[in-house]
mmCIF file with all atom_site columns, C-alpha atoms in Angstrom:
data_model
loop_
_atom_site.group_PDB
_atom_site.id
_atom_site.type_symbol
_atom_site.label_atom_id
_atom_site.label_alt_id
_atom_site.label_comp_id
_atom_site.label_asym_id
_atom_site.label_entity_id
_atom_site.label_seq_id
_atom_site.pdbx_PDB_ins_code
_atom_site.Cartn_x
_atom_site.Cartn_y
_atom_site.Cartn_z
_atom_site.occupancy
_atom_site.B_iso_or_equiv
_atom_site.pdbx_formal_charge
_atom_site.auth_seq_id
_atom_site.auth_comp_id
_atom_site.auth_asym_id
_atom_site.auth_atom_id
_atom_site.pdbx_PDB_model_num
ATOM 1   C CA . GLY A 1 1   ? 130.200 58.490 36.612 1.00 69.00 ? 1002 GLY A CA 1
ATOM 2   C CA . ALA A 1 2   ? 132.647 57.035 39.067 1.00 84.00 ? 1003 ALA A CA 1
ATOM 3   C CA . VAL A 1 3   ? 136.246 58.059 38.458 1.00 91.00 ? 1004 VAL A CA 1
ATOM 4   C CA . VAL A 1 4   ? 139.411 56.264 39.456 1.00 95.00 ? 1005 VAL A CA 1
ATOM 5   C CA . SER A 1 5   ? 142.796 57.897 39.062 1.00 96.00 ? 1006 SER A CA 1
ATOM 6   C CA . GLN A 1 6   ? 146.314 56.473 39.134 1.00 97.00 ? 1007 GLN A CA 1
ATOM 7   C CA . HIS A 1 7   ? 149.590 58.191 39.764 1.00 97.00 ? 1008 HIS A CA 1
ATOM 8   C CA . PRO A 1 8   ? 152.045 58.228 38.171 1.00 97.00 ? 1009 PRO A CA 1
ATOM 9   C CA . SER A 1 9   ? 150.873 57.414 34.671 1.00 96.00 ? 1010 SER A CA 1
ATOM 10  C CA . ARG A 1 10  ? 154.369 56.417 33.648 1.00 96.00 ? 1011 ARG A CA 1
ATOM 11  C CA . VAL A 1 11  ? 157.530 55.709 35.610 1.00 97.00 ? 1012 VAL A CA 1
ATOM 12  C CA . ILE A 1 12  ? 161.034 54.668 34.678 1.00 97.00 ? 1013 ILE A CA 1
ATOM 13  C CA . CYS A 1 13  ? 163.326 53.424 37.407 1.00 95.00 ? 1014 CYS A CA 1
ATOM 14  C CA . LYS A 1 14  ? 166.621 51.669 37.891 1.00 96.00 ? 1015 LYS A CA 1
ATOM 15  C CA . SER A 1 15  ? 166.818 48.018 38.777 1.00 97.00 ? 1016 SER A CA 1
ATOM 16  C CA . GLY A 1 16  ? 166.846 47.498 42.549 1.00 96.00 ? 1017 GLY A CA 1
ATOM 17  C CA . THR A 1 17  ? 164.797 50.546 43.446 1.00 97.00 ? 1018 THR A CA 1
ATOM 18  C CA . SER A 1 18  ? 161.246 50.564 44.778 1.00 97.00 ? 1019 SER A CA 1
ATOM 19  C CA . VAL A 1 19  ? 158.319 52.212 43.053 1.00 97.00 ? 1020 VAL A CA 1
ATOM 20  C CA . LYS A 1 20  ? 154.990 53.244 44.573 1.00 97.00 ? 1021 LYS A CA 1
ATOM 21  C CA . ILE A 1 21  ? 151.817 53.524 42.495 1.00 97.00 ? 1022 ILE A CA 1
ATOM 22  C CA . GLU A 1 22  ? 148.723 55.226 43.878 1.00 97.00 ? 1023 GLU A CA 1
ATOM 23  C CA . CYS A 1 23  ? 145.125 54.426 43.049 1.00 96.00 ? 1024 CYS A CA 1
ATOM 24  C CA . ARG A 1 24  ? 142.394 56.811 44.130 1.00 96.00 ? 1025 ARG A CA 1
ATOM 25  C CA . SER A 1 25  ? 138.617 56.762 43.878 1.00 94.00 ? 1026 SER A CA 1
ATOM 26  C CA . LEU A 1 26  ? 137.711 60.390 43.296 1.00 94.00 ? 1027 LEU A CA 1
ATOM 27  C CA . ASP A 1 27  ? 133.964 60.563 43.825 1.00 91.00 ? 1028 ASP A CA 1
ATOM 28  C CA . PHE A 1 28  ? 133.051 57.447 45.760 1.00 92.00 ? 1029 PHE A CA 1
ATOM 29  C CA . GLN A 1 29  ? 134.250 55.377 48.655 1.00 92.00 ? 1030 GLN A CA 1
ATOM 30  C CA . ALA A 1 30  ? 135.911 52.177 47.539 1.00 90.00 ? 1031 ALA A CA 1
ATOM 31  C CA . THR A 1 31  ? 135.515 49.363 50.011 1.00 87.00 ? 1032 THR A CA 1
ATOM 32  C CA . THR A 1 32  ? 137.480 47.107 47.697 1.00 90.00 ? 1033 THR A CA 1
ATOM 33  C CA . MET A 1 33  ? 140.278 47.816 45.258 1.00 92.00 ? 1034 MET A CA 1
ATOM 34  C CA . PHE A 1 34  ? 141.903 45.435 42.815 1.00 93.00 ? 1035 PHE A CA 1
ATOM 35  C CA . TRP A 1 35  ? 145.359 45.495 41.261 1.00 96.00 ? 1036 TRP A CA 1
ATOM 36  C CA . TYR A 1 36  ? 145.943 44.018 37.819 1.00 95.00 ? 1037 TYR A CA 1
ATOM 37  C CA . ARG A 1 37  ? 148.962 43.546 35.639 1.00 95.00 ? 1038 ARG A CA 1
ATOM 38  C CA . GLN A 1 38  ? 148.844 43.529 31.874 1.00 93.00 ? 1039 GLN A CA 1
ATOM 39  C CA . PHE A 1 39  ? 151.587 42.380 29.516 1.00 85.00 ? 1040 PHE A CA 1
ATOM 40  C CA . PRO A 1 40  ? 151.717 43.688 25.935 1.00 81.00 ? 1041 PRO A CA 1
ATOM 41  C CA . LYS A 1 41  ? 148.858 42.360 23.823 1.00 76.00 ? 1042 LYS A CA 1
ATOM 42  C CA . LYS A 1 42  ? 147.671 40.228 26.737 1.00 80.00 ? 1043 LYS A CA 1
ATOM 43  C CA . SER A 1 43  ? 144.686 40.369 28.999 1.00 85.00 ? 1044 SER A CA 1
ATOM 44  C CA . LEU A 1 44  ? 144.557 41.594 32.579 1.00 90.00 ? 1045 LEU A CA 1
ATOM 45  C CA . MET A 1 45  ? 145.888 39.357 35.302 1.00 91.00 ? 1046 MET A CA 1
ATOM 46  C CA . LEU A 1 46  ? 144.552 39.951 38.795 1.00 92.00 ? 1047 LEU A CA 1
ATOM 47  C CA . MET A 1 47  ? 147.395 40.347 41.270 1.00 94.00 ? 1048 MET A CA 1
ATOM 48  C CA . ALA A 1 48  ? 145.579 41.068 44.508 1.00 93.00 ? 1049 ALA A CA 1
ATOM 49  C CA . THR A 1 49  ? 142.396 42.270 46.135 1.00 91.00 ? 1050 THR A CA 1
ATOM 50  C CA . SER A 1 50  ? 142.503 44.790 48.946 1.00 89.00 ? 1051 SER A CA 1
ATOM 51  C CA . ASN A 1 51  ? 139.862 45.871 51.393 1.00 85.00 ? 1052 ASN A CA 1
ATOM 52  C CA . GLU A 1 52  ? 140.130 49.043 53.390 1.00 82.00 ? 1053 GLU A CA 1
ATOM 53  C CA . GLY A 1 53  ? 141.809 48.432 56.714 1.00 80.00 ? 1054 GLY A CA 1
ATOM 54  C CA . SER A 1 54  ? 142.750 44.814 56.145 1.00 82.00 ? 1055 SER A CA 1
ATOM 55  C CA . LYS A 1 55  ? 145.527 42.835 54.520 1.00 86.00 ? 1056 LYS A CA 1
ATOM 56  C CA . ALA A 1 56  ? 145.423 42.273 50.801 1.00 90.00 ? 1057 ALA A CA 1
ATOM 57  C CA . THR A 1 57  ? 144.546 38.884 49.338 1.00 91.00 ? 1058 THR A CA 1
ATOM 58  C CA . TYR A 1 58  ? 147.095 37.861 46.734 1.00 94.00 ? 1059 TYR A CA 1
ATOM 59  C CA . GLU A 1 59  ? 146.480 35.591 43.776 1.00 92.00 ? 1060 GLU A CA 1
ATOM 60  C CA . GLN A 1 60  ? 148.445 32.411 43.430 1.00 91.00 ? 1061 GLN A CA 1
ATOM 61  C CA . GLY A 1 61  ? 151.935 33.032 42.120 1.00 92.00 ? 1062 GLY A CA 1
ATOM 62  C CA . VAL A 1 62  ? 152.067 36.710 43.116 1.00 94.00 ? 1063 VAL A CA 1
ATOM 63  C CA . GLU A 1 63  ? 154.801 37.483 45.641 1.00 94.00 ? 1064 GLU A CA 1
ATOM 64  C CA . LYS A 1 64  ? 153.311 39.524 48.450 1.00 92.00 ? 1065 LYS A CA 1
ATOM 65  C CA . ASP A 1 65  ? 156.713 40.655 49.673 1.00 94.00 ? 1066 ASP A CA 1
ATOM 66  C CA . LYS A 1 66  ? 157.514 41.879 46.186 1.00 95.00 ? 1067 LYS A CA 1
ATOM 67  C CA . PHE A 1 67  ? 154.252 43.683 45.561 1.00 96.00 ? 1068 PHE A CA 1
ATOM 68  C CA . LEU A 1 68  ? 153.219 45.478 48.737 1.00 95.00 ? 1069 LEU A CA 1
ATOM 69  C CA . ILE A 1 69  ? 149.640 46.676 48.835 1.00 94.00 ? 1070 ILE A CA 1
ATOM 70  C CA . ASN A 1 70  ? 148.218 49.137 51.324 1.00 91.00 ? 1071 ASN A CA 1
ATOM 71  C CA . HIS A 1 71  ? 144.582 50.212 51.438 1.00 88.00 ? 1072 HIS A CA 1
ATOM 72  C CA . ALA A 1 72  ? 144.725 52.739 54.231 1.00 82.00 ? 1073 ALA A CA 1
ATOM 73  C CA . SER A 1 73  ? 141.546 54.667 53.435 1.00 90.00 ? 1074 SER A CA 1
ATOM 74  C CA . LEU A 1 74  ? 138.314 54.282 51.503 1.00 90.00 ? 1075 LEU A CA 1
ATOM 75  C CA . THR A 1 75  ? 139.696 56.351 48.640 1.00 93.00 ? 1076 THR A CA 1
ATOM 76  C CA . LEU A 1 76  ? 143.327 55.298 48.388 1.00 94.00 ? 1077 LEU A CA 1
ATOM 77  C CA . SER A 1 77  ? 145.251 52.108 47.735 1.00 94.00 ? 1078 SER A CA 1
ATOM 78  C CA . THR A 1 78  ? 148.945 51.898 46.948 1.00 96.00 ? 1079 THR A CA 1
ATOM 79  C CA . LEU A 1 79  ? 151.015 49.251 45.209 1.00 97.00 ? 1080 LEU A CA 1
ATOM 80  C CA . THR A 1 80  ? 154.738 49.268 45.924 1.00 97.00 ? 1081 THR A CA 1
ATOM 81  C CA . VAL A 1 81  ? 156.999 47.240 43.675 1.00 97.00 ? 1082 VAL A CA 1
ATOM 82  C CA . THR A 1 82  ? 160.006 46.518 45.862 1.00 96.00 ? 1083 THR A CA 1
ATOM 83  C CA . SER A 1 83  ? 163.495 45.958 44.487 1.00 96.00 ? 1084 SER A CA 1
ATOM 84  C CA . ALA A 1 84  ? 162.185 46.243 40.966 1.00 96.00 ? 1085 ALA A CA 1
ATOM 85  C CA . HIS A 1 85  ? 163.750 44.217 38.168 1.00 96.00 ? 1086 HIS A CA 1
ATOM 86  C CA . PRO A 1 86  ? 163.342 44.482 34.384 1.00 95.00 ? 1087 PRO A CA 1
ATOM 87  C CA . GLU A 1 87  ? 160.866 41.586 34.415 1.00 94.00 ? 1088 GLU A CA 1
ATOM 88  C CA . ASP A 1 88  ? 158.571 43.728 36.578 1.00 95.00 ? 1089 ASP A CA 1
ATOM 89  C CA . SER A 1 89  ? 158.168 46.133 33.663 1.00 95.00 ? 1090 SER A CA 1
ATOM 90  C CA . SER A 1 90  ? 154.497 46.084 32.785 1.00 95.00 ? 1091 SER A CA 1
ATOM 91  C CA . PHE A 1 91  ? 151.249 48.013 32.713 1.00 95.00 ? 1092 PHE A CA 1
ATOM 92  C CA . TYR A 1 92  ? 149.615 48.089 36.139 1.00 97.00 ? 1093 TYR A CA 1
ATOM 93  C CA . ILE A 1 93  ? 145.908 48.885 36.399 1.00 96.00 ? 1094 ILE A CA 1
ATOM 94  C CA . CYS A 1 94  ? 143.786 49.301 39.500 1.00 96.00 ? 1095 CYS A CA 1
ATOM 95  C CA . SER A 1 95  ? 140.036 49.142 39.860 1.00 94.00 ? 1096 SER A CA 1
ATOM 96  C CA . ALA A 1 96  ? 137.691 50.073 42.661 1.00 92.00 ? 1097 ALA A CA 1
ATOM 97  C CA . THR A 1 97  ? 134.217 49.156 43.734 1.00 89.00 ? 1098 THR A CA 1
ATOM 98  C CA . GLU A 1 98  ? 131.870 50.596 46.316 1.00 87.00 ? 1099 GLU A CA 1
ATOM 99  C CA . ARG A 1 99  ? 130.618 47.210 47.439 1.00 79.00 ? 1100 ARG A CA 1
ATOM 100 C CA . ALA A 1 100 ? 131.563 43.583 47.091 1.00 69.00 ? 1101 ALA A CA 1
ATOM 101 C CA . GLY A 1 101 ? 130.341 42.288 43.746 1.00 68.00 ? 1102 GLY A CA 1
ATOM 102 C CA . GLY A 1 102 ? 129.509 45.754 42.452 1.00 74.00 ? 1103 GLY A CA 1
ATOM 103 C CA . THR A 1 103 ? 130.668 47.354 39.240 1.00 80.00 ? 1104 THR A CA 1
ATOM 104 C CA . GLN A 1 104 ? 134.416 47.821 39.074 1.00 85.00 ? 1105 GLN A CA 1
ATOM 105 C CA . TYR A 1 105 ? 135.686 51.158 37.837 1.00 90.00 ? 1106 TYR A CA 1
ATOM 106 C CA . PHE A 1 106 ? 139.142 51.088 36.339 1.00 93.00 ? 1107 PHE A CA 1
ATOM 107 C CA . GLY A 1 107 ? 141.983 53.558 36.555 1.00 95.00 ? 1108 GLY A CA 1
ATOM 108 C CA . PRO A 1 108 ? 143.944 54.713 33.489 1.00 94.00 ? 1109 PRO A CA 1
ATOM 109 C CA . GLY A 1 109 ? 146.909 52.501 34.296 1.00 95.00 ? 1110 GLY A CA 1
ATOM 110 C CA . THR A 1 110 ? 150.572 53.044 35.145 1.00 97.00 ? 1111 THR A CA 1
ATOM 111 C CA . ARG A 1 111 ? 153.309 51.969 32.789 1.00 96.00 ? 1112 ARG A CA 1
ATOM 112 C CA . LEU A 1 112 ? 156.408 50.839 34.661 1.00 96.00 ? 1113 LEU A CA 1
ATOM 113 C CA . LEU A 1 113 ? 159.742 50.437 32.922 1.00 96.00 ? 1114 LEU A CA 1
ATOM 114 C CA . VAL A 1 114 ? 162.626 49.055 34.943 1.00 96.00 ? 1115 VAL A CA 1
ATOM 115 C CA . LEU A 1 115 ? 166.046 49.559 33.395 1.00 96.00 ? 1116 LEU A CA 1
ATOM 116 C CA . LYS B 2 1   ? 138.784 27.217 37.232 1.00 83.00 ? 170  LYS B CA 1
ATOM 117 C CA . GLN B 2 2   ? 136.937 29.755 35.111 1.00 87.00 ? 171  GLN B CA 1
ATOM 118 C CA . GLU B 2 3   ? 138.352 30.296 31.626 1.00 91.00 ? 172  GLU B CA 1
ATOM 119 C CA . VAL B 2 4   ? 137.170 33.039 29.304 1.00 95.00 ? 173  VAL B CA 1
ATOM 120 C CA . THR B 2 5   ? 137.820 32.922 25.570 1.00 95.00 ? 174  THR B CA 1
ATOM 121 C CA . GLN B 2 6   ? 137.189 35.624 23.013 1.00 96.00 ? 175  GLN B CA 1
ATOM 122 C CA . ILE B 2 7   ? 136.836 35.103 19.292 1.00 94.00 ? 176  ILE B CA 1
ATOM 123 C CA . PRO B 2 8   ? 138.083 36.481 17.008 1.00 94.00 ? 177  PRO B CA 1
ATOM 124 C CA . ALA B 2 9   ? 141.408 37.677 18.384 1.00 94.00 ? 178  ALA B CA 1
ATOM 125 C CA . ALA B 2 10  ? 141.434 40.474 15.835 1.00 95.00 ? 179  ALA B CA 1
ATOM 126 C CA . LEU B 2 11  ? 138.925 41.917 13.426 1.00 96.00 ? 180  LEU B CA 1
ATOM 127 C CA . SER B 2 12  ? 139.245 44.526 10.694 1.00 97.00 ? 181  SER B CA 1
ATOM 128 C CA . VAL B 2 13  ? 136.131 45.938 9.046  1.00 96.00 ? 182  VAL B CA 1
ATOM 129 C CA . PRO B 2 14  ? 135.175 48.879 6.856  1.00 97.00 ? 183  PRO B CA 1
ATOM 130 C CA . GLU B 2 15  ? 133.260 51.717 8.409  1.00 97.00 ? 184  GLU B CA 1
ATOM 131 C CA . GLY B 2 16  ? 129.516 51.204 8.577  1.00 97.00 ? 185  GLY B CA 1
ATOM 132 C CA . GLU B 2 17  ? 129.525 47.449 9.027  1.00 97.00 ? 186  GLU B CA 1
ATOM 133 C CA . ASN B 2 18  ? 127.620 45.711 11.787 1.00 97.00 ? 187  ASN B CA 1
ATOM 134 C CA . LEU B 2 19  ? 129.797 43.287 13.698 1.00 95.00 ? 188  LEU B CA 1
ATOM 135 C CA . VAL B 2 20  ? 129.687 40.690 16.441 1.00 97.00 ? 189  VAL B CA 1
ATOM 136 C CA . LEU B 2 21  ? 132.314 39.885 19.039 1.00 97.00 ? 190  LEU B CA 1
ATOM 137 C CA . ASN B 2 22  ? 132.109 36.592 20.874 1.00 97.00 ? 191  ASN B CA 1
ATOM 138 C CA . CYS B 2 23  ? 132.931 35.616 24.421 1.00 98.00 ? 192  CYS B CA 1
ATOM 139 C CA . SER B 2 24  ? 132.640 32.160 25.975 1.00 97.00 ? 193  SER B CA 1
ATOM 140 C CA . PHE B 2 25  ? 133.202 30.995 29.522 1.00 96.00 ? 194  PHE B CA 1
ATOM 141 C CA . THR B 2 26  ? 133.607 27.521 30.969 1.00 95.00 ? 195  THR B CA 1
ATOM 142 C CA . ASP B 2 27  ? 131.788 27.862 34.305 1.00 90.00 ? 196  ASP B CA 1
ATOM 143 C CA . SER B 2 28  ? 128.175 28.976 33.941 1.00 89.00 ? 197  SER B CA 1
ATOM 144 C CA . ALA B 2 29  ? 127.848 29.842 37.634 1.00 87.00 ? 198  ALA B CA 1
ATOM 145 C CA . ILE B 2 30  ? 128.409 33.523 37.023 1.00 89.00 ? 199  ILE B CA 1
ATOM 146 C CA . TYR B 2 31  ? 127.143 36.544 38.911 1.00 87.00 ? 200  TYR B CA 1
ATOM 147 C CA . ASN B 2 32  ? 127.429 38.885 35.950 1.00 89.00 ? 201  ASN B CA 1
ATOM 148 C CA . LEU B 2 33  ? 129.361 39.535 32.762 1.00 93.00 ? 202  LEU B CA 1
ATOM 149 C CA . GLN B 2 34  ? 130.885 42.812 31.709 1.00 93.00 ? 203  GLN B CA 1
ATOM 150 C CA . TRP B 2 35  ? 132.185 44.147 28.393 1.00 96.00 ? 204  TRP B CA 1
ATOM 151 C CA . PHE B 2 36  ? 134.990 46.673 28.421 1.00 95.00 ? 205  PHE B CA 1
ATOM 152 C CA . ARG B 2 37  ? 136.807 48.777 25.890 1.00 96.00 ? 206  ARG B CA 1
ATOM 153 C CA . GLN B 2 38  ? 140.528 49.486 26.138 1.00 94.00 ? 207  GLN B CA 1
ATOM 154 C CA . ASP B 2 39  ? 142.324 52.009 23.982 1.00 93.00 ? 208  ASP B CA 1
ATOM 155 C CA . PRO B 2 40  ? 146.087 51.516 23.430 1.00 88.00 ? 209  PRO B CA 1
ATOM 156 C CA . GLY B 2 41  ? 148.069 52.321 26.558 1.00 86.00 ? 210  GLY B CA 1
ATOM 157 C CA . LYS B 2 42  ? 144.941 53.227 28.493 1.00 89.00 ? 211  LYS B CA 1
ATOM 158 C CA . GLY B 2 43  ? 142.772 51.793 31.222 1.00 89.00 ? 212  GLY B CA 1
ATOM 159 C CA . LEU B 2 44  ? 139.420 50.085 30.786 1.00 92.00 ? 213  LEU B CA 1
ATOM 160 C CA . THR B 2 45  ? 136.075 51.699 30.091 1.00 91.00 ? 214  THR B CA 1
ATOM 161 C CA . SER B 2 46  ? 133.008 49.710 31.057 1.00 90.00 ? 215  SER B CA 1
ATOM 162 C CA . LEU B 2 47  ? 130.559 49.373 28.168 1.00 94.00 ? 216  LEU B CA 1
ATOM 163 C CA . LEU B 2 48  ? 127.825 47.058 29.346 1.00 94.00 ? 217  LEU B CA 1
ATOM 164 C CA . LEU B 2 49  ? 127.154 44.896 32.384 1.00 91.00 ? 218  LEU B CA 1
ATOM 165 C CA . ILE B 2 50  ? 124.702 42.006 32.198 1.00 93.00 ? 219  ILE B CA 1
ATOM 166 C CA . GLN B 2 51  ? 123.469 40.378 35.371 1.00 90.00 ? 220  GLN B CA 1
ATOM 167 C CA . SER B 2 52  ? 123.129 36.595 35.315 1.00 90.00 ? 221  SER B CA 1
ATOM 168 C CA . SER B 2 53  ? 119.332 36.913 35.315 1.00 92.00 ? 222  SER B CA 1
ATOM 169 C CA . GLN B 2 54  ? 119.333 39.133 32.225 1.00 95.00 ? 223  GLN B CA 1
ATOM 170 C CA . ARG B 2 55  ? 119.443 38.157 28.571 1.00 95.00 ? 224  ARG B CA 1
ATOM 171 C CA . GLU B 2 56  ? 120.717 41.383 27.061 1.00 95.00 ? 225  GLU B CA 1
ATOM 172 C CA . GLN B 2 57  ? 121.694 44.984 27.630 1.00 96.00 ? 226  GLN B CA 1
ATOM 173 C CA . THR B 2 58  ? 121.755 47.864 25.179 1.00 97.00 ? 227  THR B CA 1
ATOM 174 C CA . SER B 2 59  ? 123.589 51.156 25.119 1.00 95.00 ? 228  SER B CA 1
ATOM 175 C CA . GLY B 2 60  ? 123.447 53.237 21.974 1.00 97.00 ? 229  GLY B CA 1
ATOM 176 C CA . ARG B 2 61  ? 124.909 51.243 19.089 1.00 97.00 ? 230  ARG B CA 1
ATOM 177 C CA . LEU B 2 62  ? 126.008 48.456 21.430 1.00 97.00 ? 231  LEU B CA 1
ATOM 178 C CA . ASN B 2 63  ? 124.001 45.411 22.363 1.00 98.00 ? 232  ASN B CA 1
ATOM 179 C CA . ALA B 2 64  ? 125.292 42.617 24.553 1.00 97.00 ? 233  ALA B CA 1
ATOM 180 C CA . SER B 2 65  ? 123.540 39.303 24.981 1.00 97.00 ? 234  SER B CA 1
ATOM 181 C CA . LEU B 2 66  ? 124.075 36.565 27.523 1.00 97.00 ? 235  LEU B CA 1
ATOM 182 C CA . ASP B 2 67  ? 123.256 32.860 27.303 1.00 96.00 ? 236  ASP B CA 1
ATOM 183 C CA . LYS B 2 68  ? 124.415 31.627 30.655 1.00 93.00 ? 237  LYS B CA 1
ATOM 184 C CA . SER B 2 69  ? 123.483 27.992 30.138 1.00 92.00 ? 238  SER B CA 1
ATOM 185 C CA . SER B 2 70  ? 125.685 27.711 27.074 1.00 95.00 ? 239  SER B CA 1
ATOM 186 C CA . GLY B 2 71  ? 128.410 29.919 28.515 1.00 95.00 ? 240  GLY B CA 1
ATOM 187 C CA . ARG B 2 72  ? 128.298 32.552 25.797 1.00 97.00 ? 241  ARG B CA 1
ATOM 188 C CA . SER B 2 73  ? 127.957 36.269 25.343 1.00 98.00 ? 242  SER B CA 1
ATOM 189 C CA . THR B 2 74  ? 128.052 38.403 22.252 1.00 98.00 ? 243  THR B CA 1
ATOM 190 C CA . LEU B 2 75  ? 128.694 42.087 21.778 1.00 98.00 ? 244  LEU B CA 1
ATOM 191 C CA . TYR B 2 76  ? 126.962 43.529 18.745 1.00 98.00 ? 245  TYR B CA 1
ATOM 192 C CA . ILE B 2 77  ? 128.192 46.845 17.362 1.00 98.00 ? 246  ILE B CA 1
ATOM 193 C CA . ALA B 2 78  ? 125.934 48.509 14.839 1.00 97.00 ? 247  ALA B CA 1
ATOM 194 C CA . ALA B 2 79  ? 127.118 50.861 12.122 1.00 97.00 ? 248  ALA B CA 1
ATOM 195 C CA . SER B 2 80  ? 130.755 50.698 13.171 1.00 97.00 ? 249  SER B CA 1
ATOM 196 C CA . GLN B 2 81  ? 132.884 53.855 13.115 1.00 97.00 ? 250  GLN B CA 1
ATOM 197 C CA . PRO B 2 82  ? 136.667 54.419 13.092 1.00 97.00 ? 251  PRO B CA 1
ATOM 198 C CA . GLY B 2 83  ? 136.346 55.673 16.668 1.00 97.00 ? 252  GLY B CA 1
ATOM 199 C CA . ASP B 2 84  ? 135.217 52.193 17.688 1.00 97.00 ? 253  ASP B CA 1
ATOM 200 C CA . SER B 2 85  ? 138.730 50.898 17.015 1.00 97.00 ? 254  SER B CA 1
ATOM 201 C CA . ALA B 2 86  ? 140.035 49.487 20.296 1.00 97.00 ? 255  ALA B CA 1
ATOM 202 C CA . THR B 2 87  ? 140.487 46.236 22.180 1.00 96.00 ? 256  THR B CA 1
ATOM 203 C CA . TYR B 2 88  ? 137.260 44.805 23.552 1.00 97.00 ? 257  TYR B CA 1
ATOM 204 C CA . LEU B 2 89  ? 137.445 42.658 26.665 1.00 96.00 ? 258  LEU B CA 1
ATOM 205 C CA . CYS B 2 90  ? 134.799 40.570 28.315 1.00 96.00 ? 259  CYS B CA 1
ATOM 206 C CA . ALA B 2 91  ? 135.010 39.565 31.945 1.00 95.00 ? 260  ALA B CA 1
ATOM 207 C CA . VAL B 2 92  ? 132.898 37.354 34.172 1.00 93.00 ? 261  VAL B CA 1
ATOM 208 C CA . ARG B 2 93  ? 132.291 37.499 37.880 1.00 89.00 ? 262  ARG B CA 1
ATOM 209 C CA . ARG B 2 94  ? 131.614 34.120 39.437 1.00 77.00 ? 263  ARG B CA 1
ATOM 210 C CA . TRP B 2 95  ? 129.020 33.451 42.102 1.00 70.00 ? 264  TRP B CA 1
ATOM 211 C CA . GLY B 2 96  ? 130.618 33.187 45.488 1.00 65.00 ? 265  GLY B CA 1
ATOM 212 C CA . THR B 2 97  ? 133.813 34.866 44.379 1.00 56.00 ? 266  THR B CA 1
ATOM 213 C CA . SER B 2 98  ? 135.167 36.822 47.257 1.00 56.00 ? 267  SER B CA 1
ATOM 214 C CA . TYR B 2 99  ? 134.864 40.547 46.716 1.00 55.00 ? 268  TYR B CA 1
ATOM 215 C CA . GLY B 2 100 ? 133.823 40.157 43.086 1.00 70.00 ? 269  GLY B CA 1
ATOM 216 C CA . LYS B 2 101 ? 136.951 38.966 41.326 1.00 80.00 ? 270  LYS B CA 1
ATOM 217 C CA . LEU B 2 102 ? 136.753 39.269 37.541 1.00 88.00 ? 271  LEU B CA 1
ATOM 218 C CA . THR B 2 103 ? 138.179 36.779 35.069 1.00 91.00 ? 272  THR B CA 1
ATOM 219 C CA . PHE B 2 104 ? 139.069 38.387 31.753 1.00 93.00 ? 273  PHE B CA 1
ATOM 220 C CA . GLY B 2 105 ? 139.251 37.073 28.227 1.00 94.00 ? 274  GLY B CA 1
ATOM 221 C CA . GLN B 2 106 ? 142.212 37.821 25.991 1.00 93.00 ? 275  GLN B CA 1
ATOM 222 C CA . GLY B 2 107 ? 140.339 40.479 24.095 1.00 95.00 ? 276  GLY B CA 1
ATOM 223 C CA . THR B 2 108 ? 139.403 41.192 20.497 1.00 96.00 ? 277  THR B CA 1
ATOM 224 C CA . ILE B 2 109 ? 141.378 43.888 18.706 1.00 96.00 ? 278  ILE B CA 1
ATOM 225 C CA . LEU B 2 110 ? 138.959 45.776 16.495 1.00 97.00 ? 279  LEU B CA 1
ATOM 226 C CA . THR B 2 111 ? 140.039 48.031 13.653 1.00 97.00 ? 280  THR B CA 1
ATOM 227 C CA . VAL B 2 112 ? 137.420 50.000 11.757 1.00 97.00 ? 281  VAL B CA 1
ATOM 228 C CA . HIS B 2 113 ? 138.888 51.647 8.677  1.00 96.00 ? 282  HIS B CA 1
ATOM 229 C CA . PRO B 2 114 ? 137.315 54.570 6.844  1.00 94.00 ? 283  PRO B CA 1
#
């Protein structure tokens, strides 16, 4: 089956620093990747949708200058949390799909803790 | 705006019981509906995907049904096992949604005790 990986799986950083999270599709080409955020005991909240080679589409209320998304190739998308603050601490999950409307395959998630 | 609700929020059953998880959605114009499993601190594993034209899908001990007109789906788990303990999420993809955006429910936390 299709596999999506995320790196790192866990990161702790100081307030004010930037953190980059990678999402990779290992055995398929992902035309579209999605970034979600999940708070404890809550459901997934879509942050943005990215298509290879174009700018990401952000959901309402998500700061695009705060959460920088780059989808430079068909197998890699990155999410950079800039000037992280404790309220950015969360579980970030990416998903990838080969085609628009196709099955989304989810990564294992990255837990971010900002001190 | 699509809203997805899952009932119950939590469920605890003894091993061997058959159980049903419910999912309802407010906008019936969906492309498909997907059930996922999430273990604590982990990502999502897709269990079943039902296209809008389908009524049900089966995989092993799992059976998912879809009644699009009433905005409901159920996930039936037969002969539950402790290894089934996890959070179960349903998500719908709306027709016309750019690039297939999913709207998730809050999830049902299932505990199967020996």
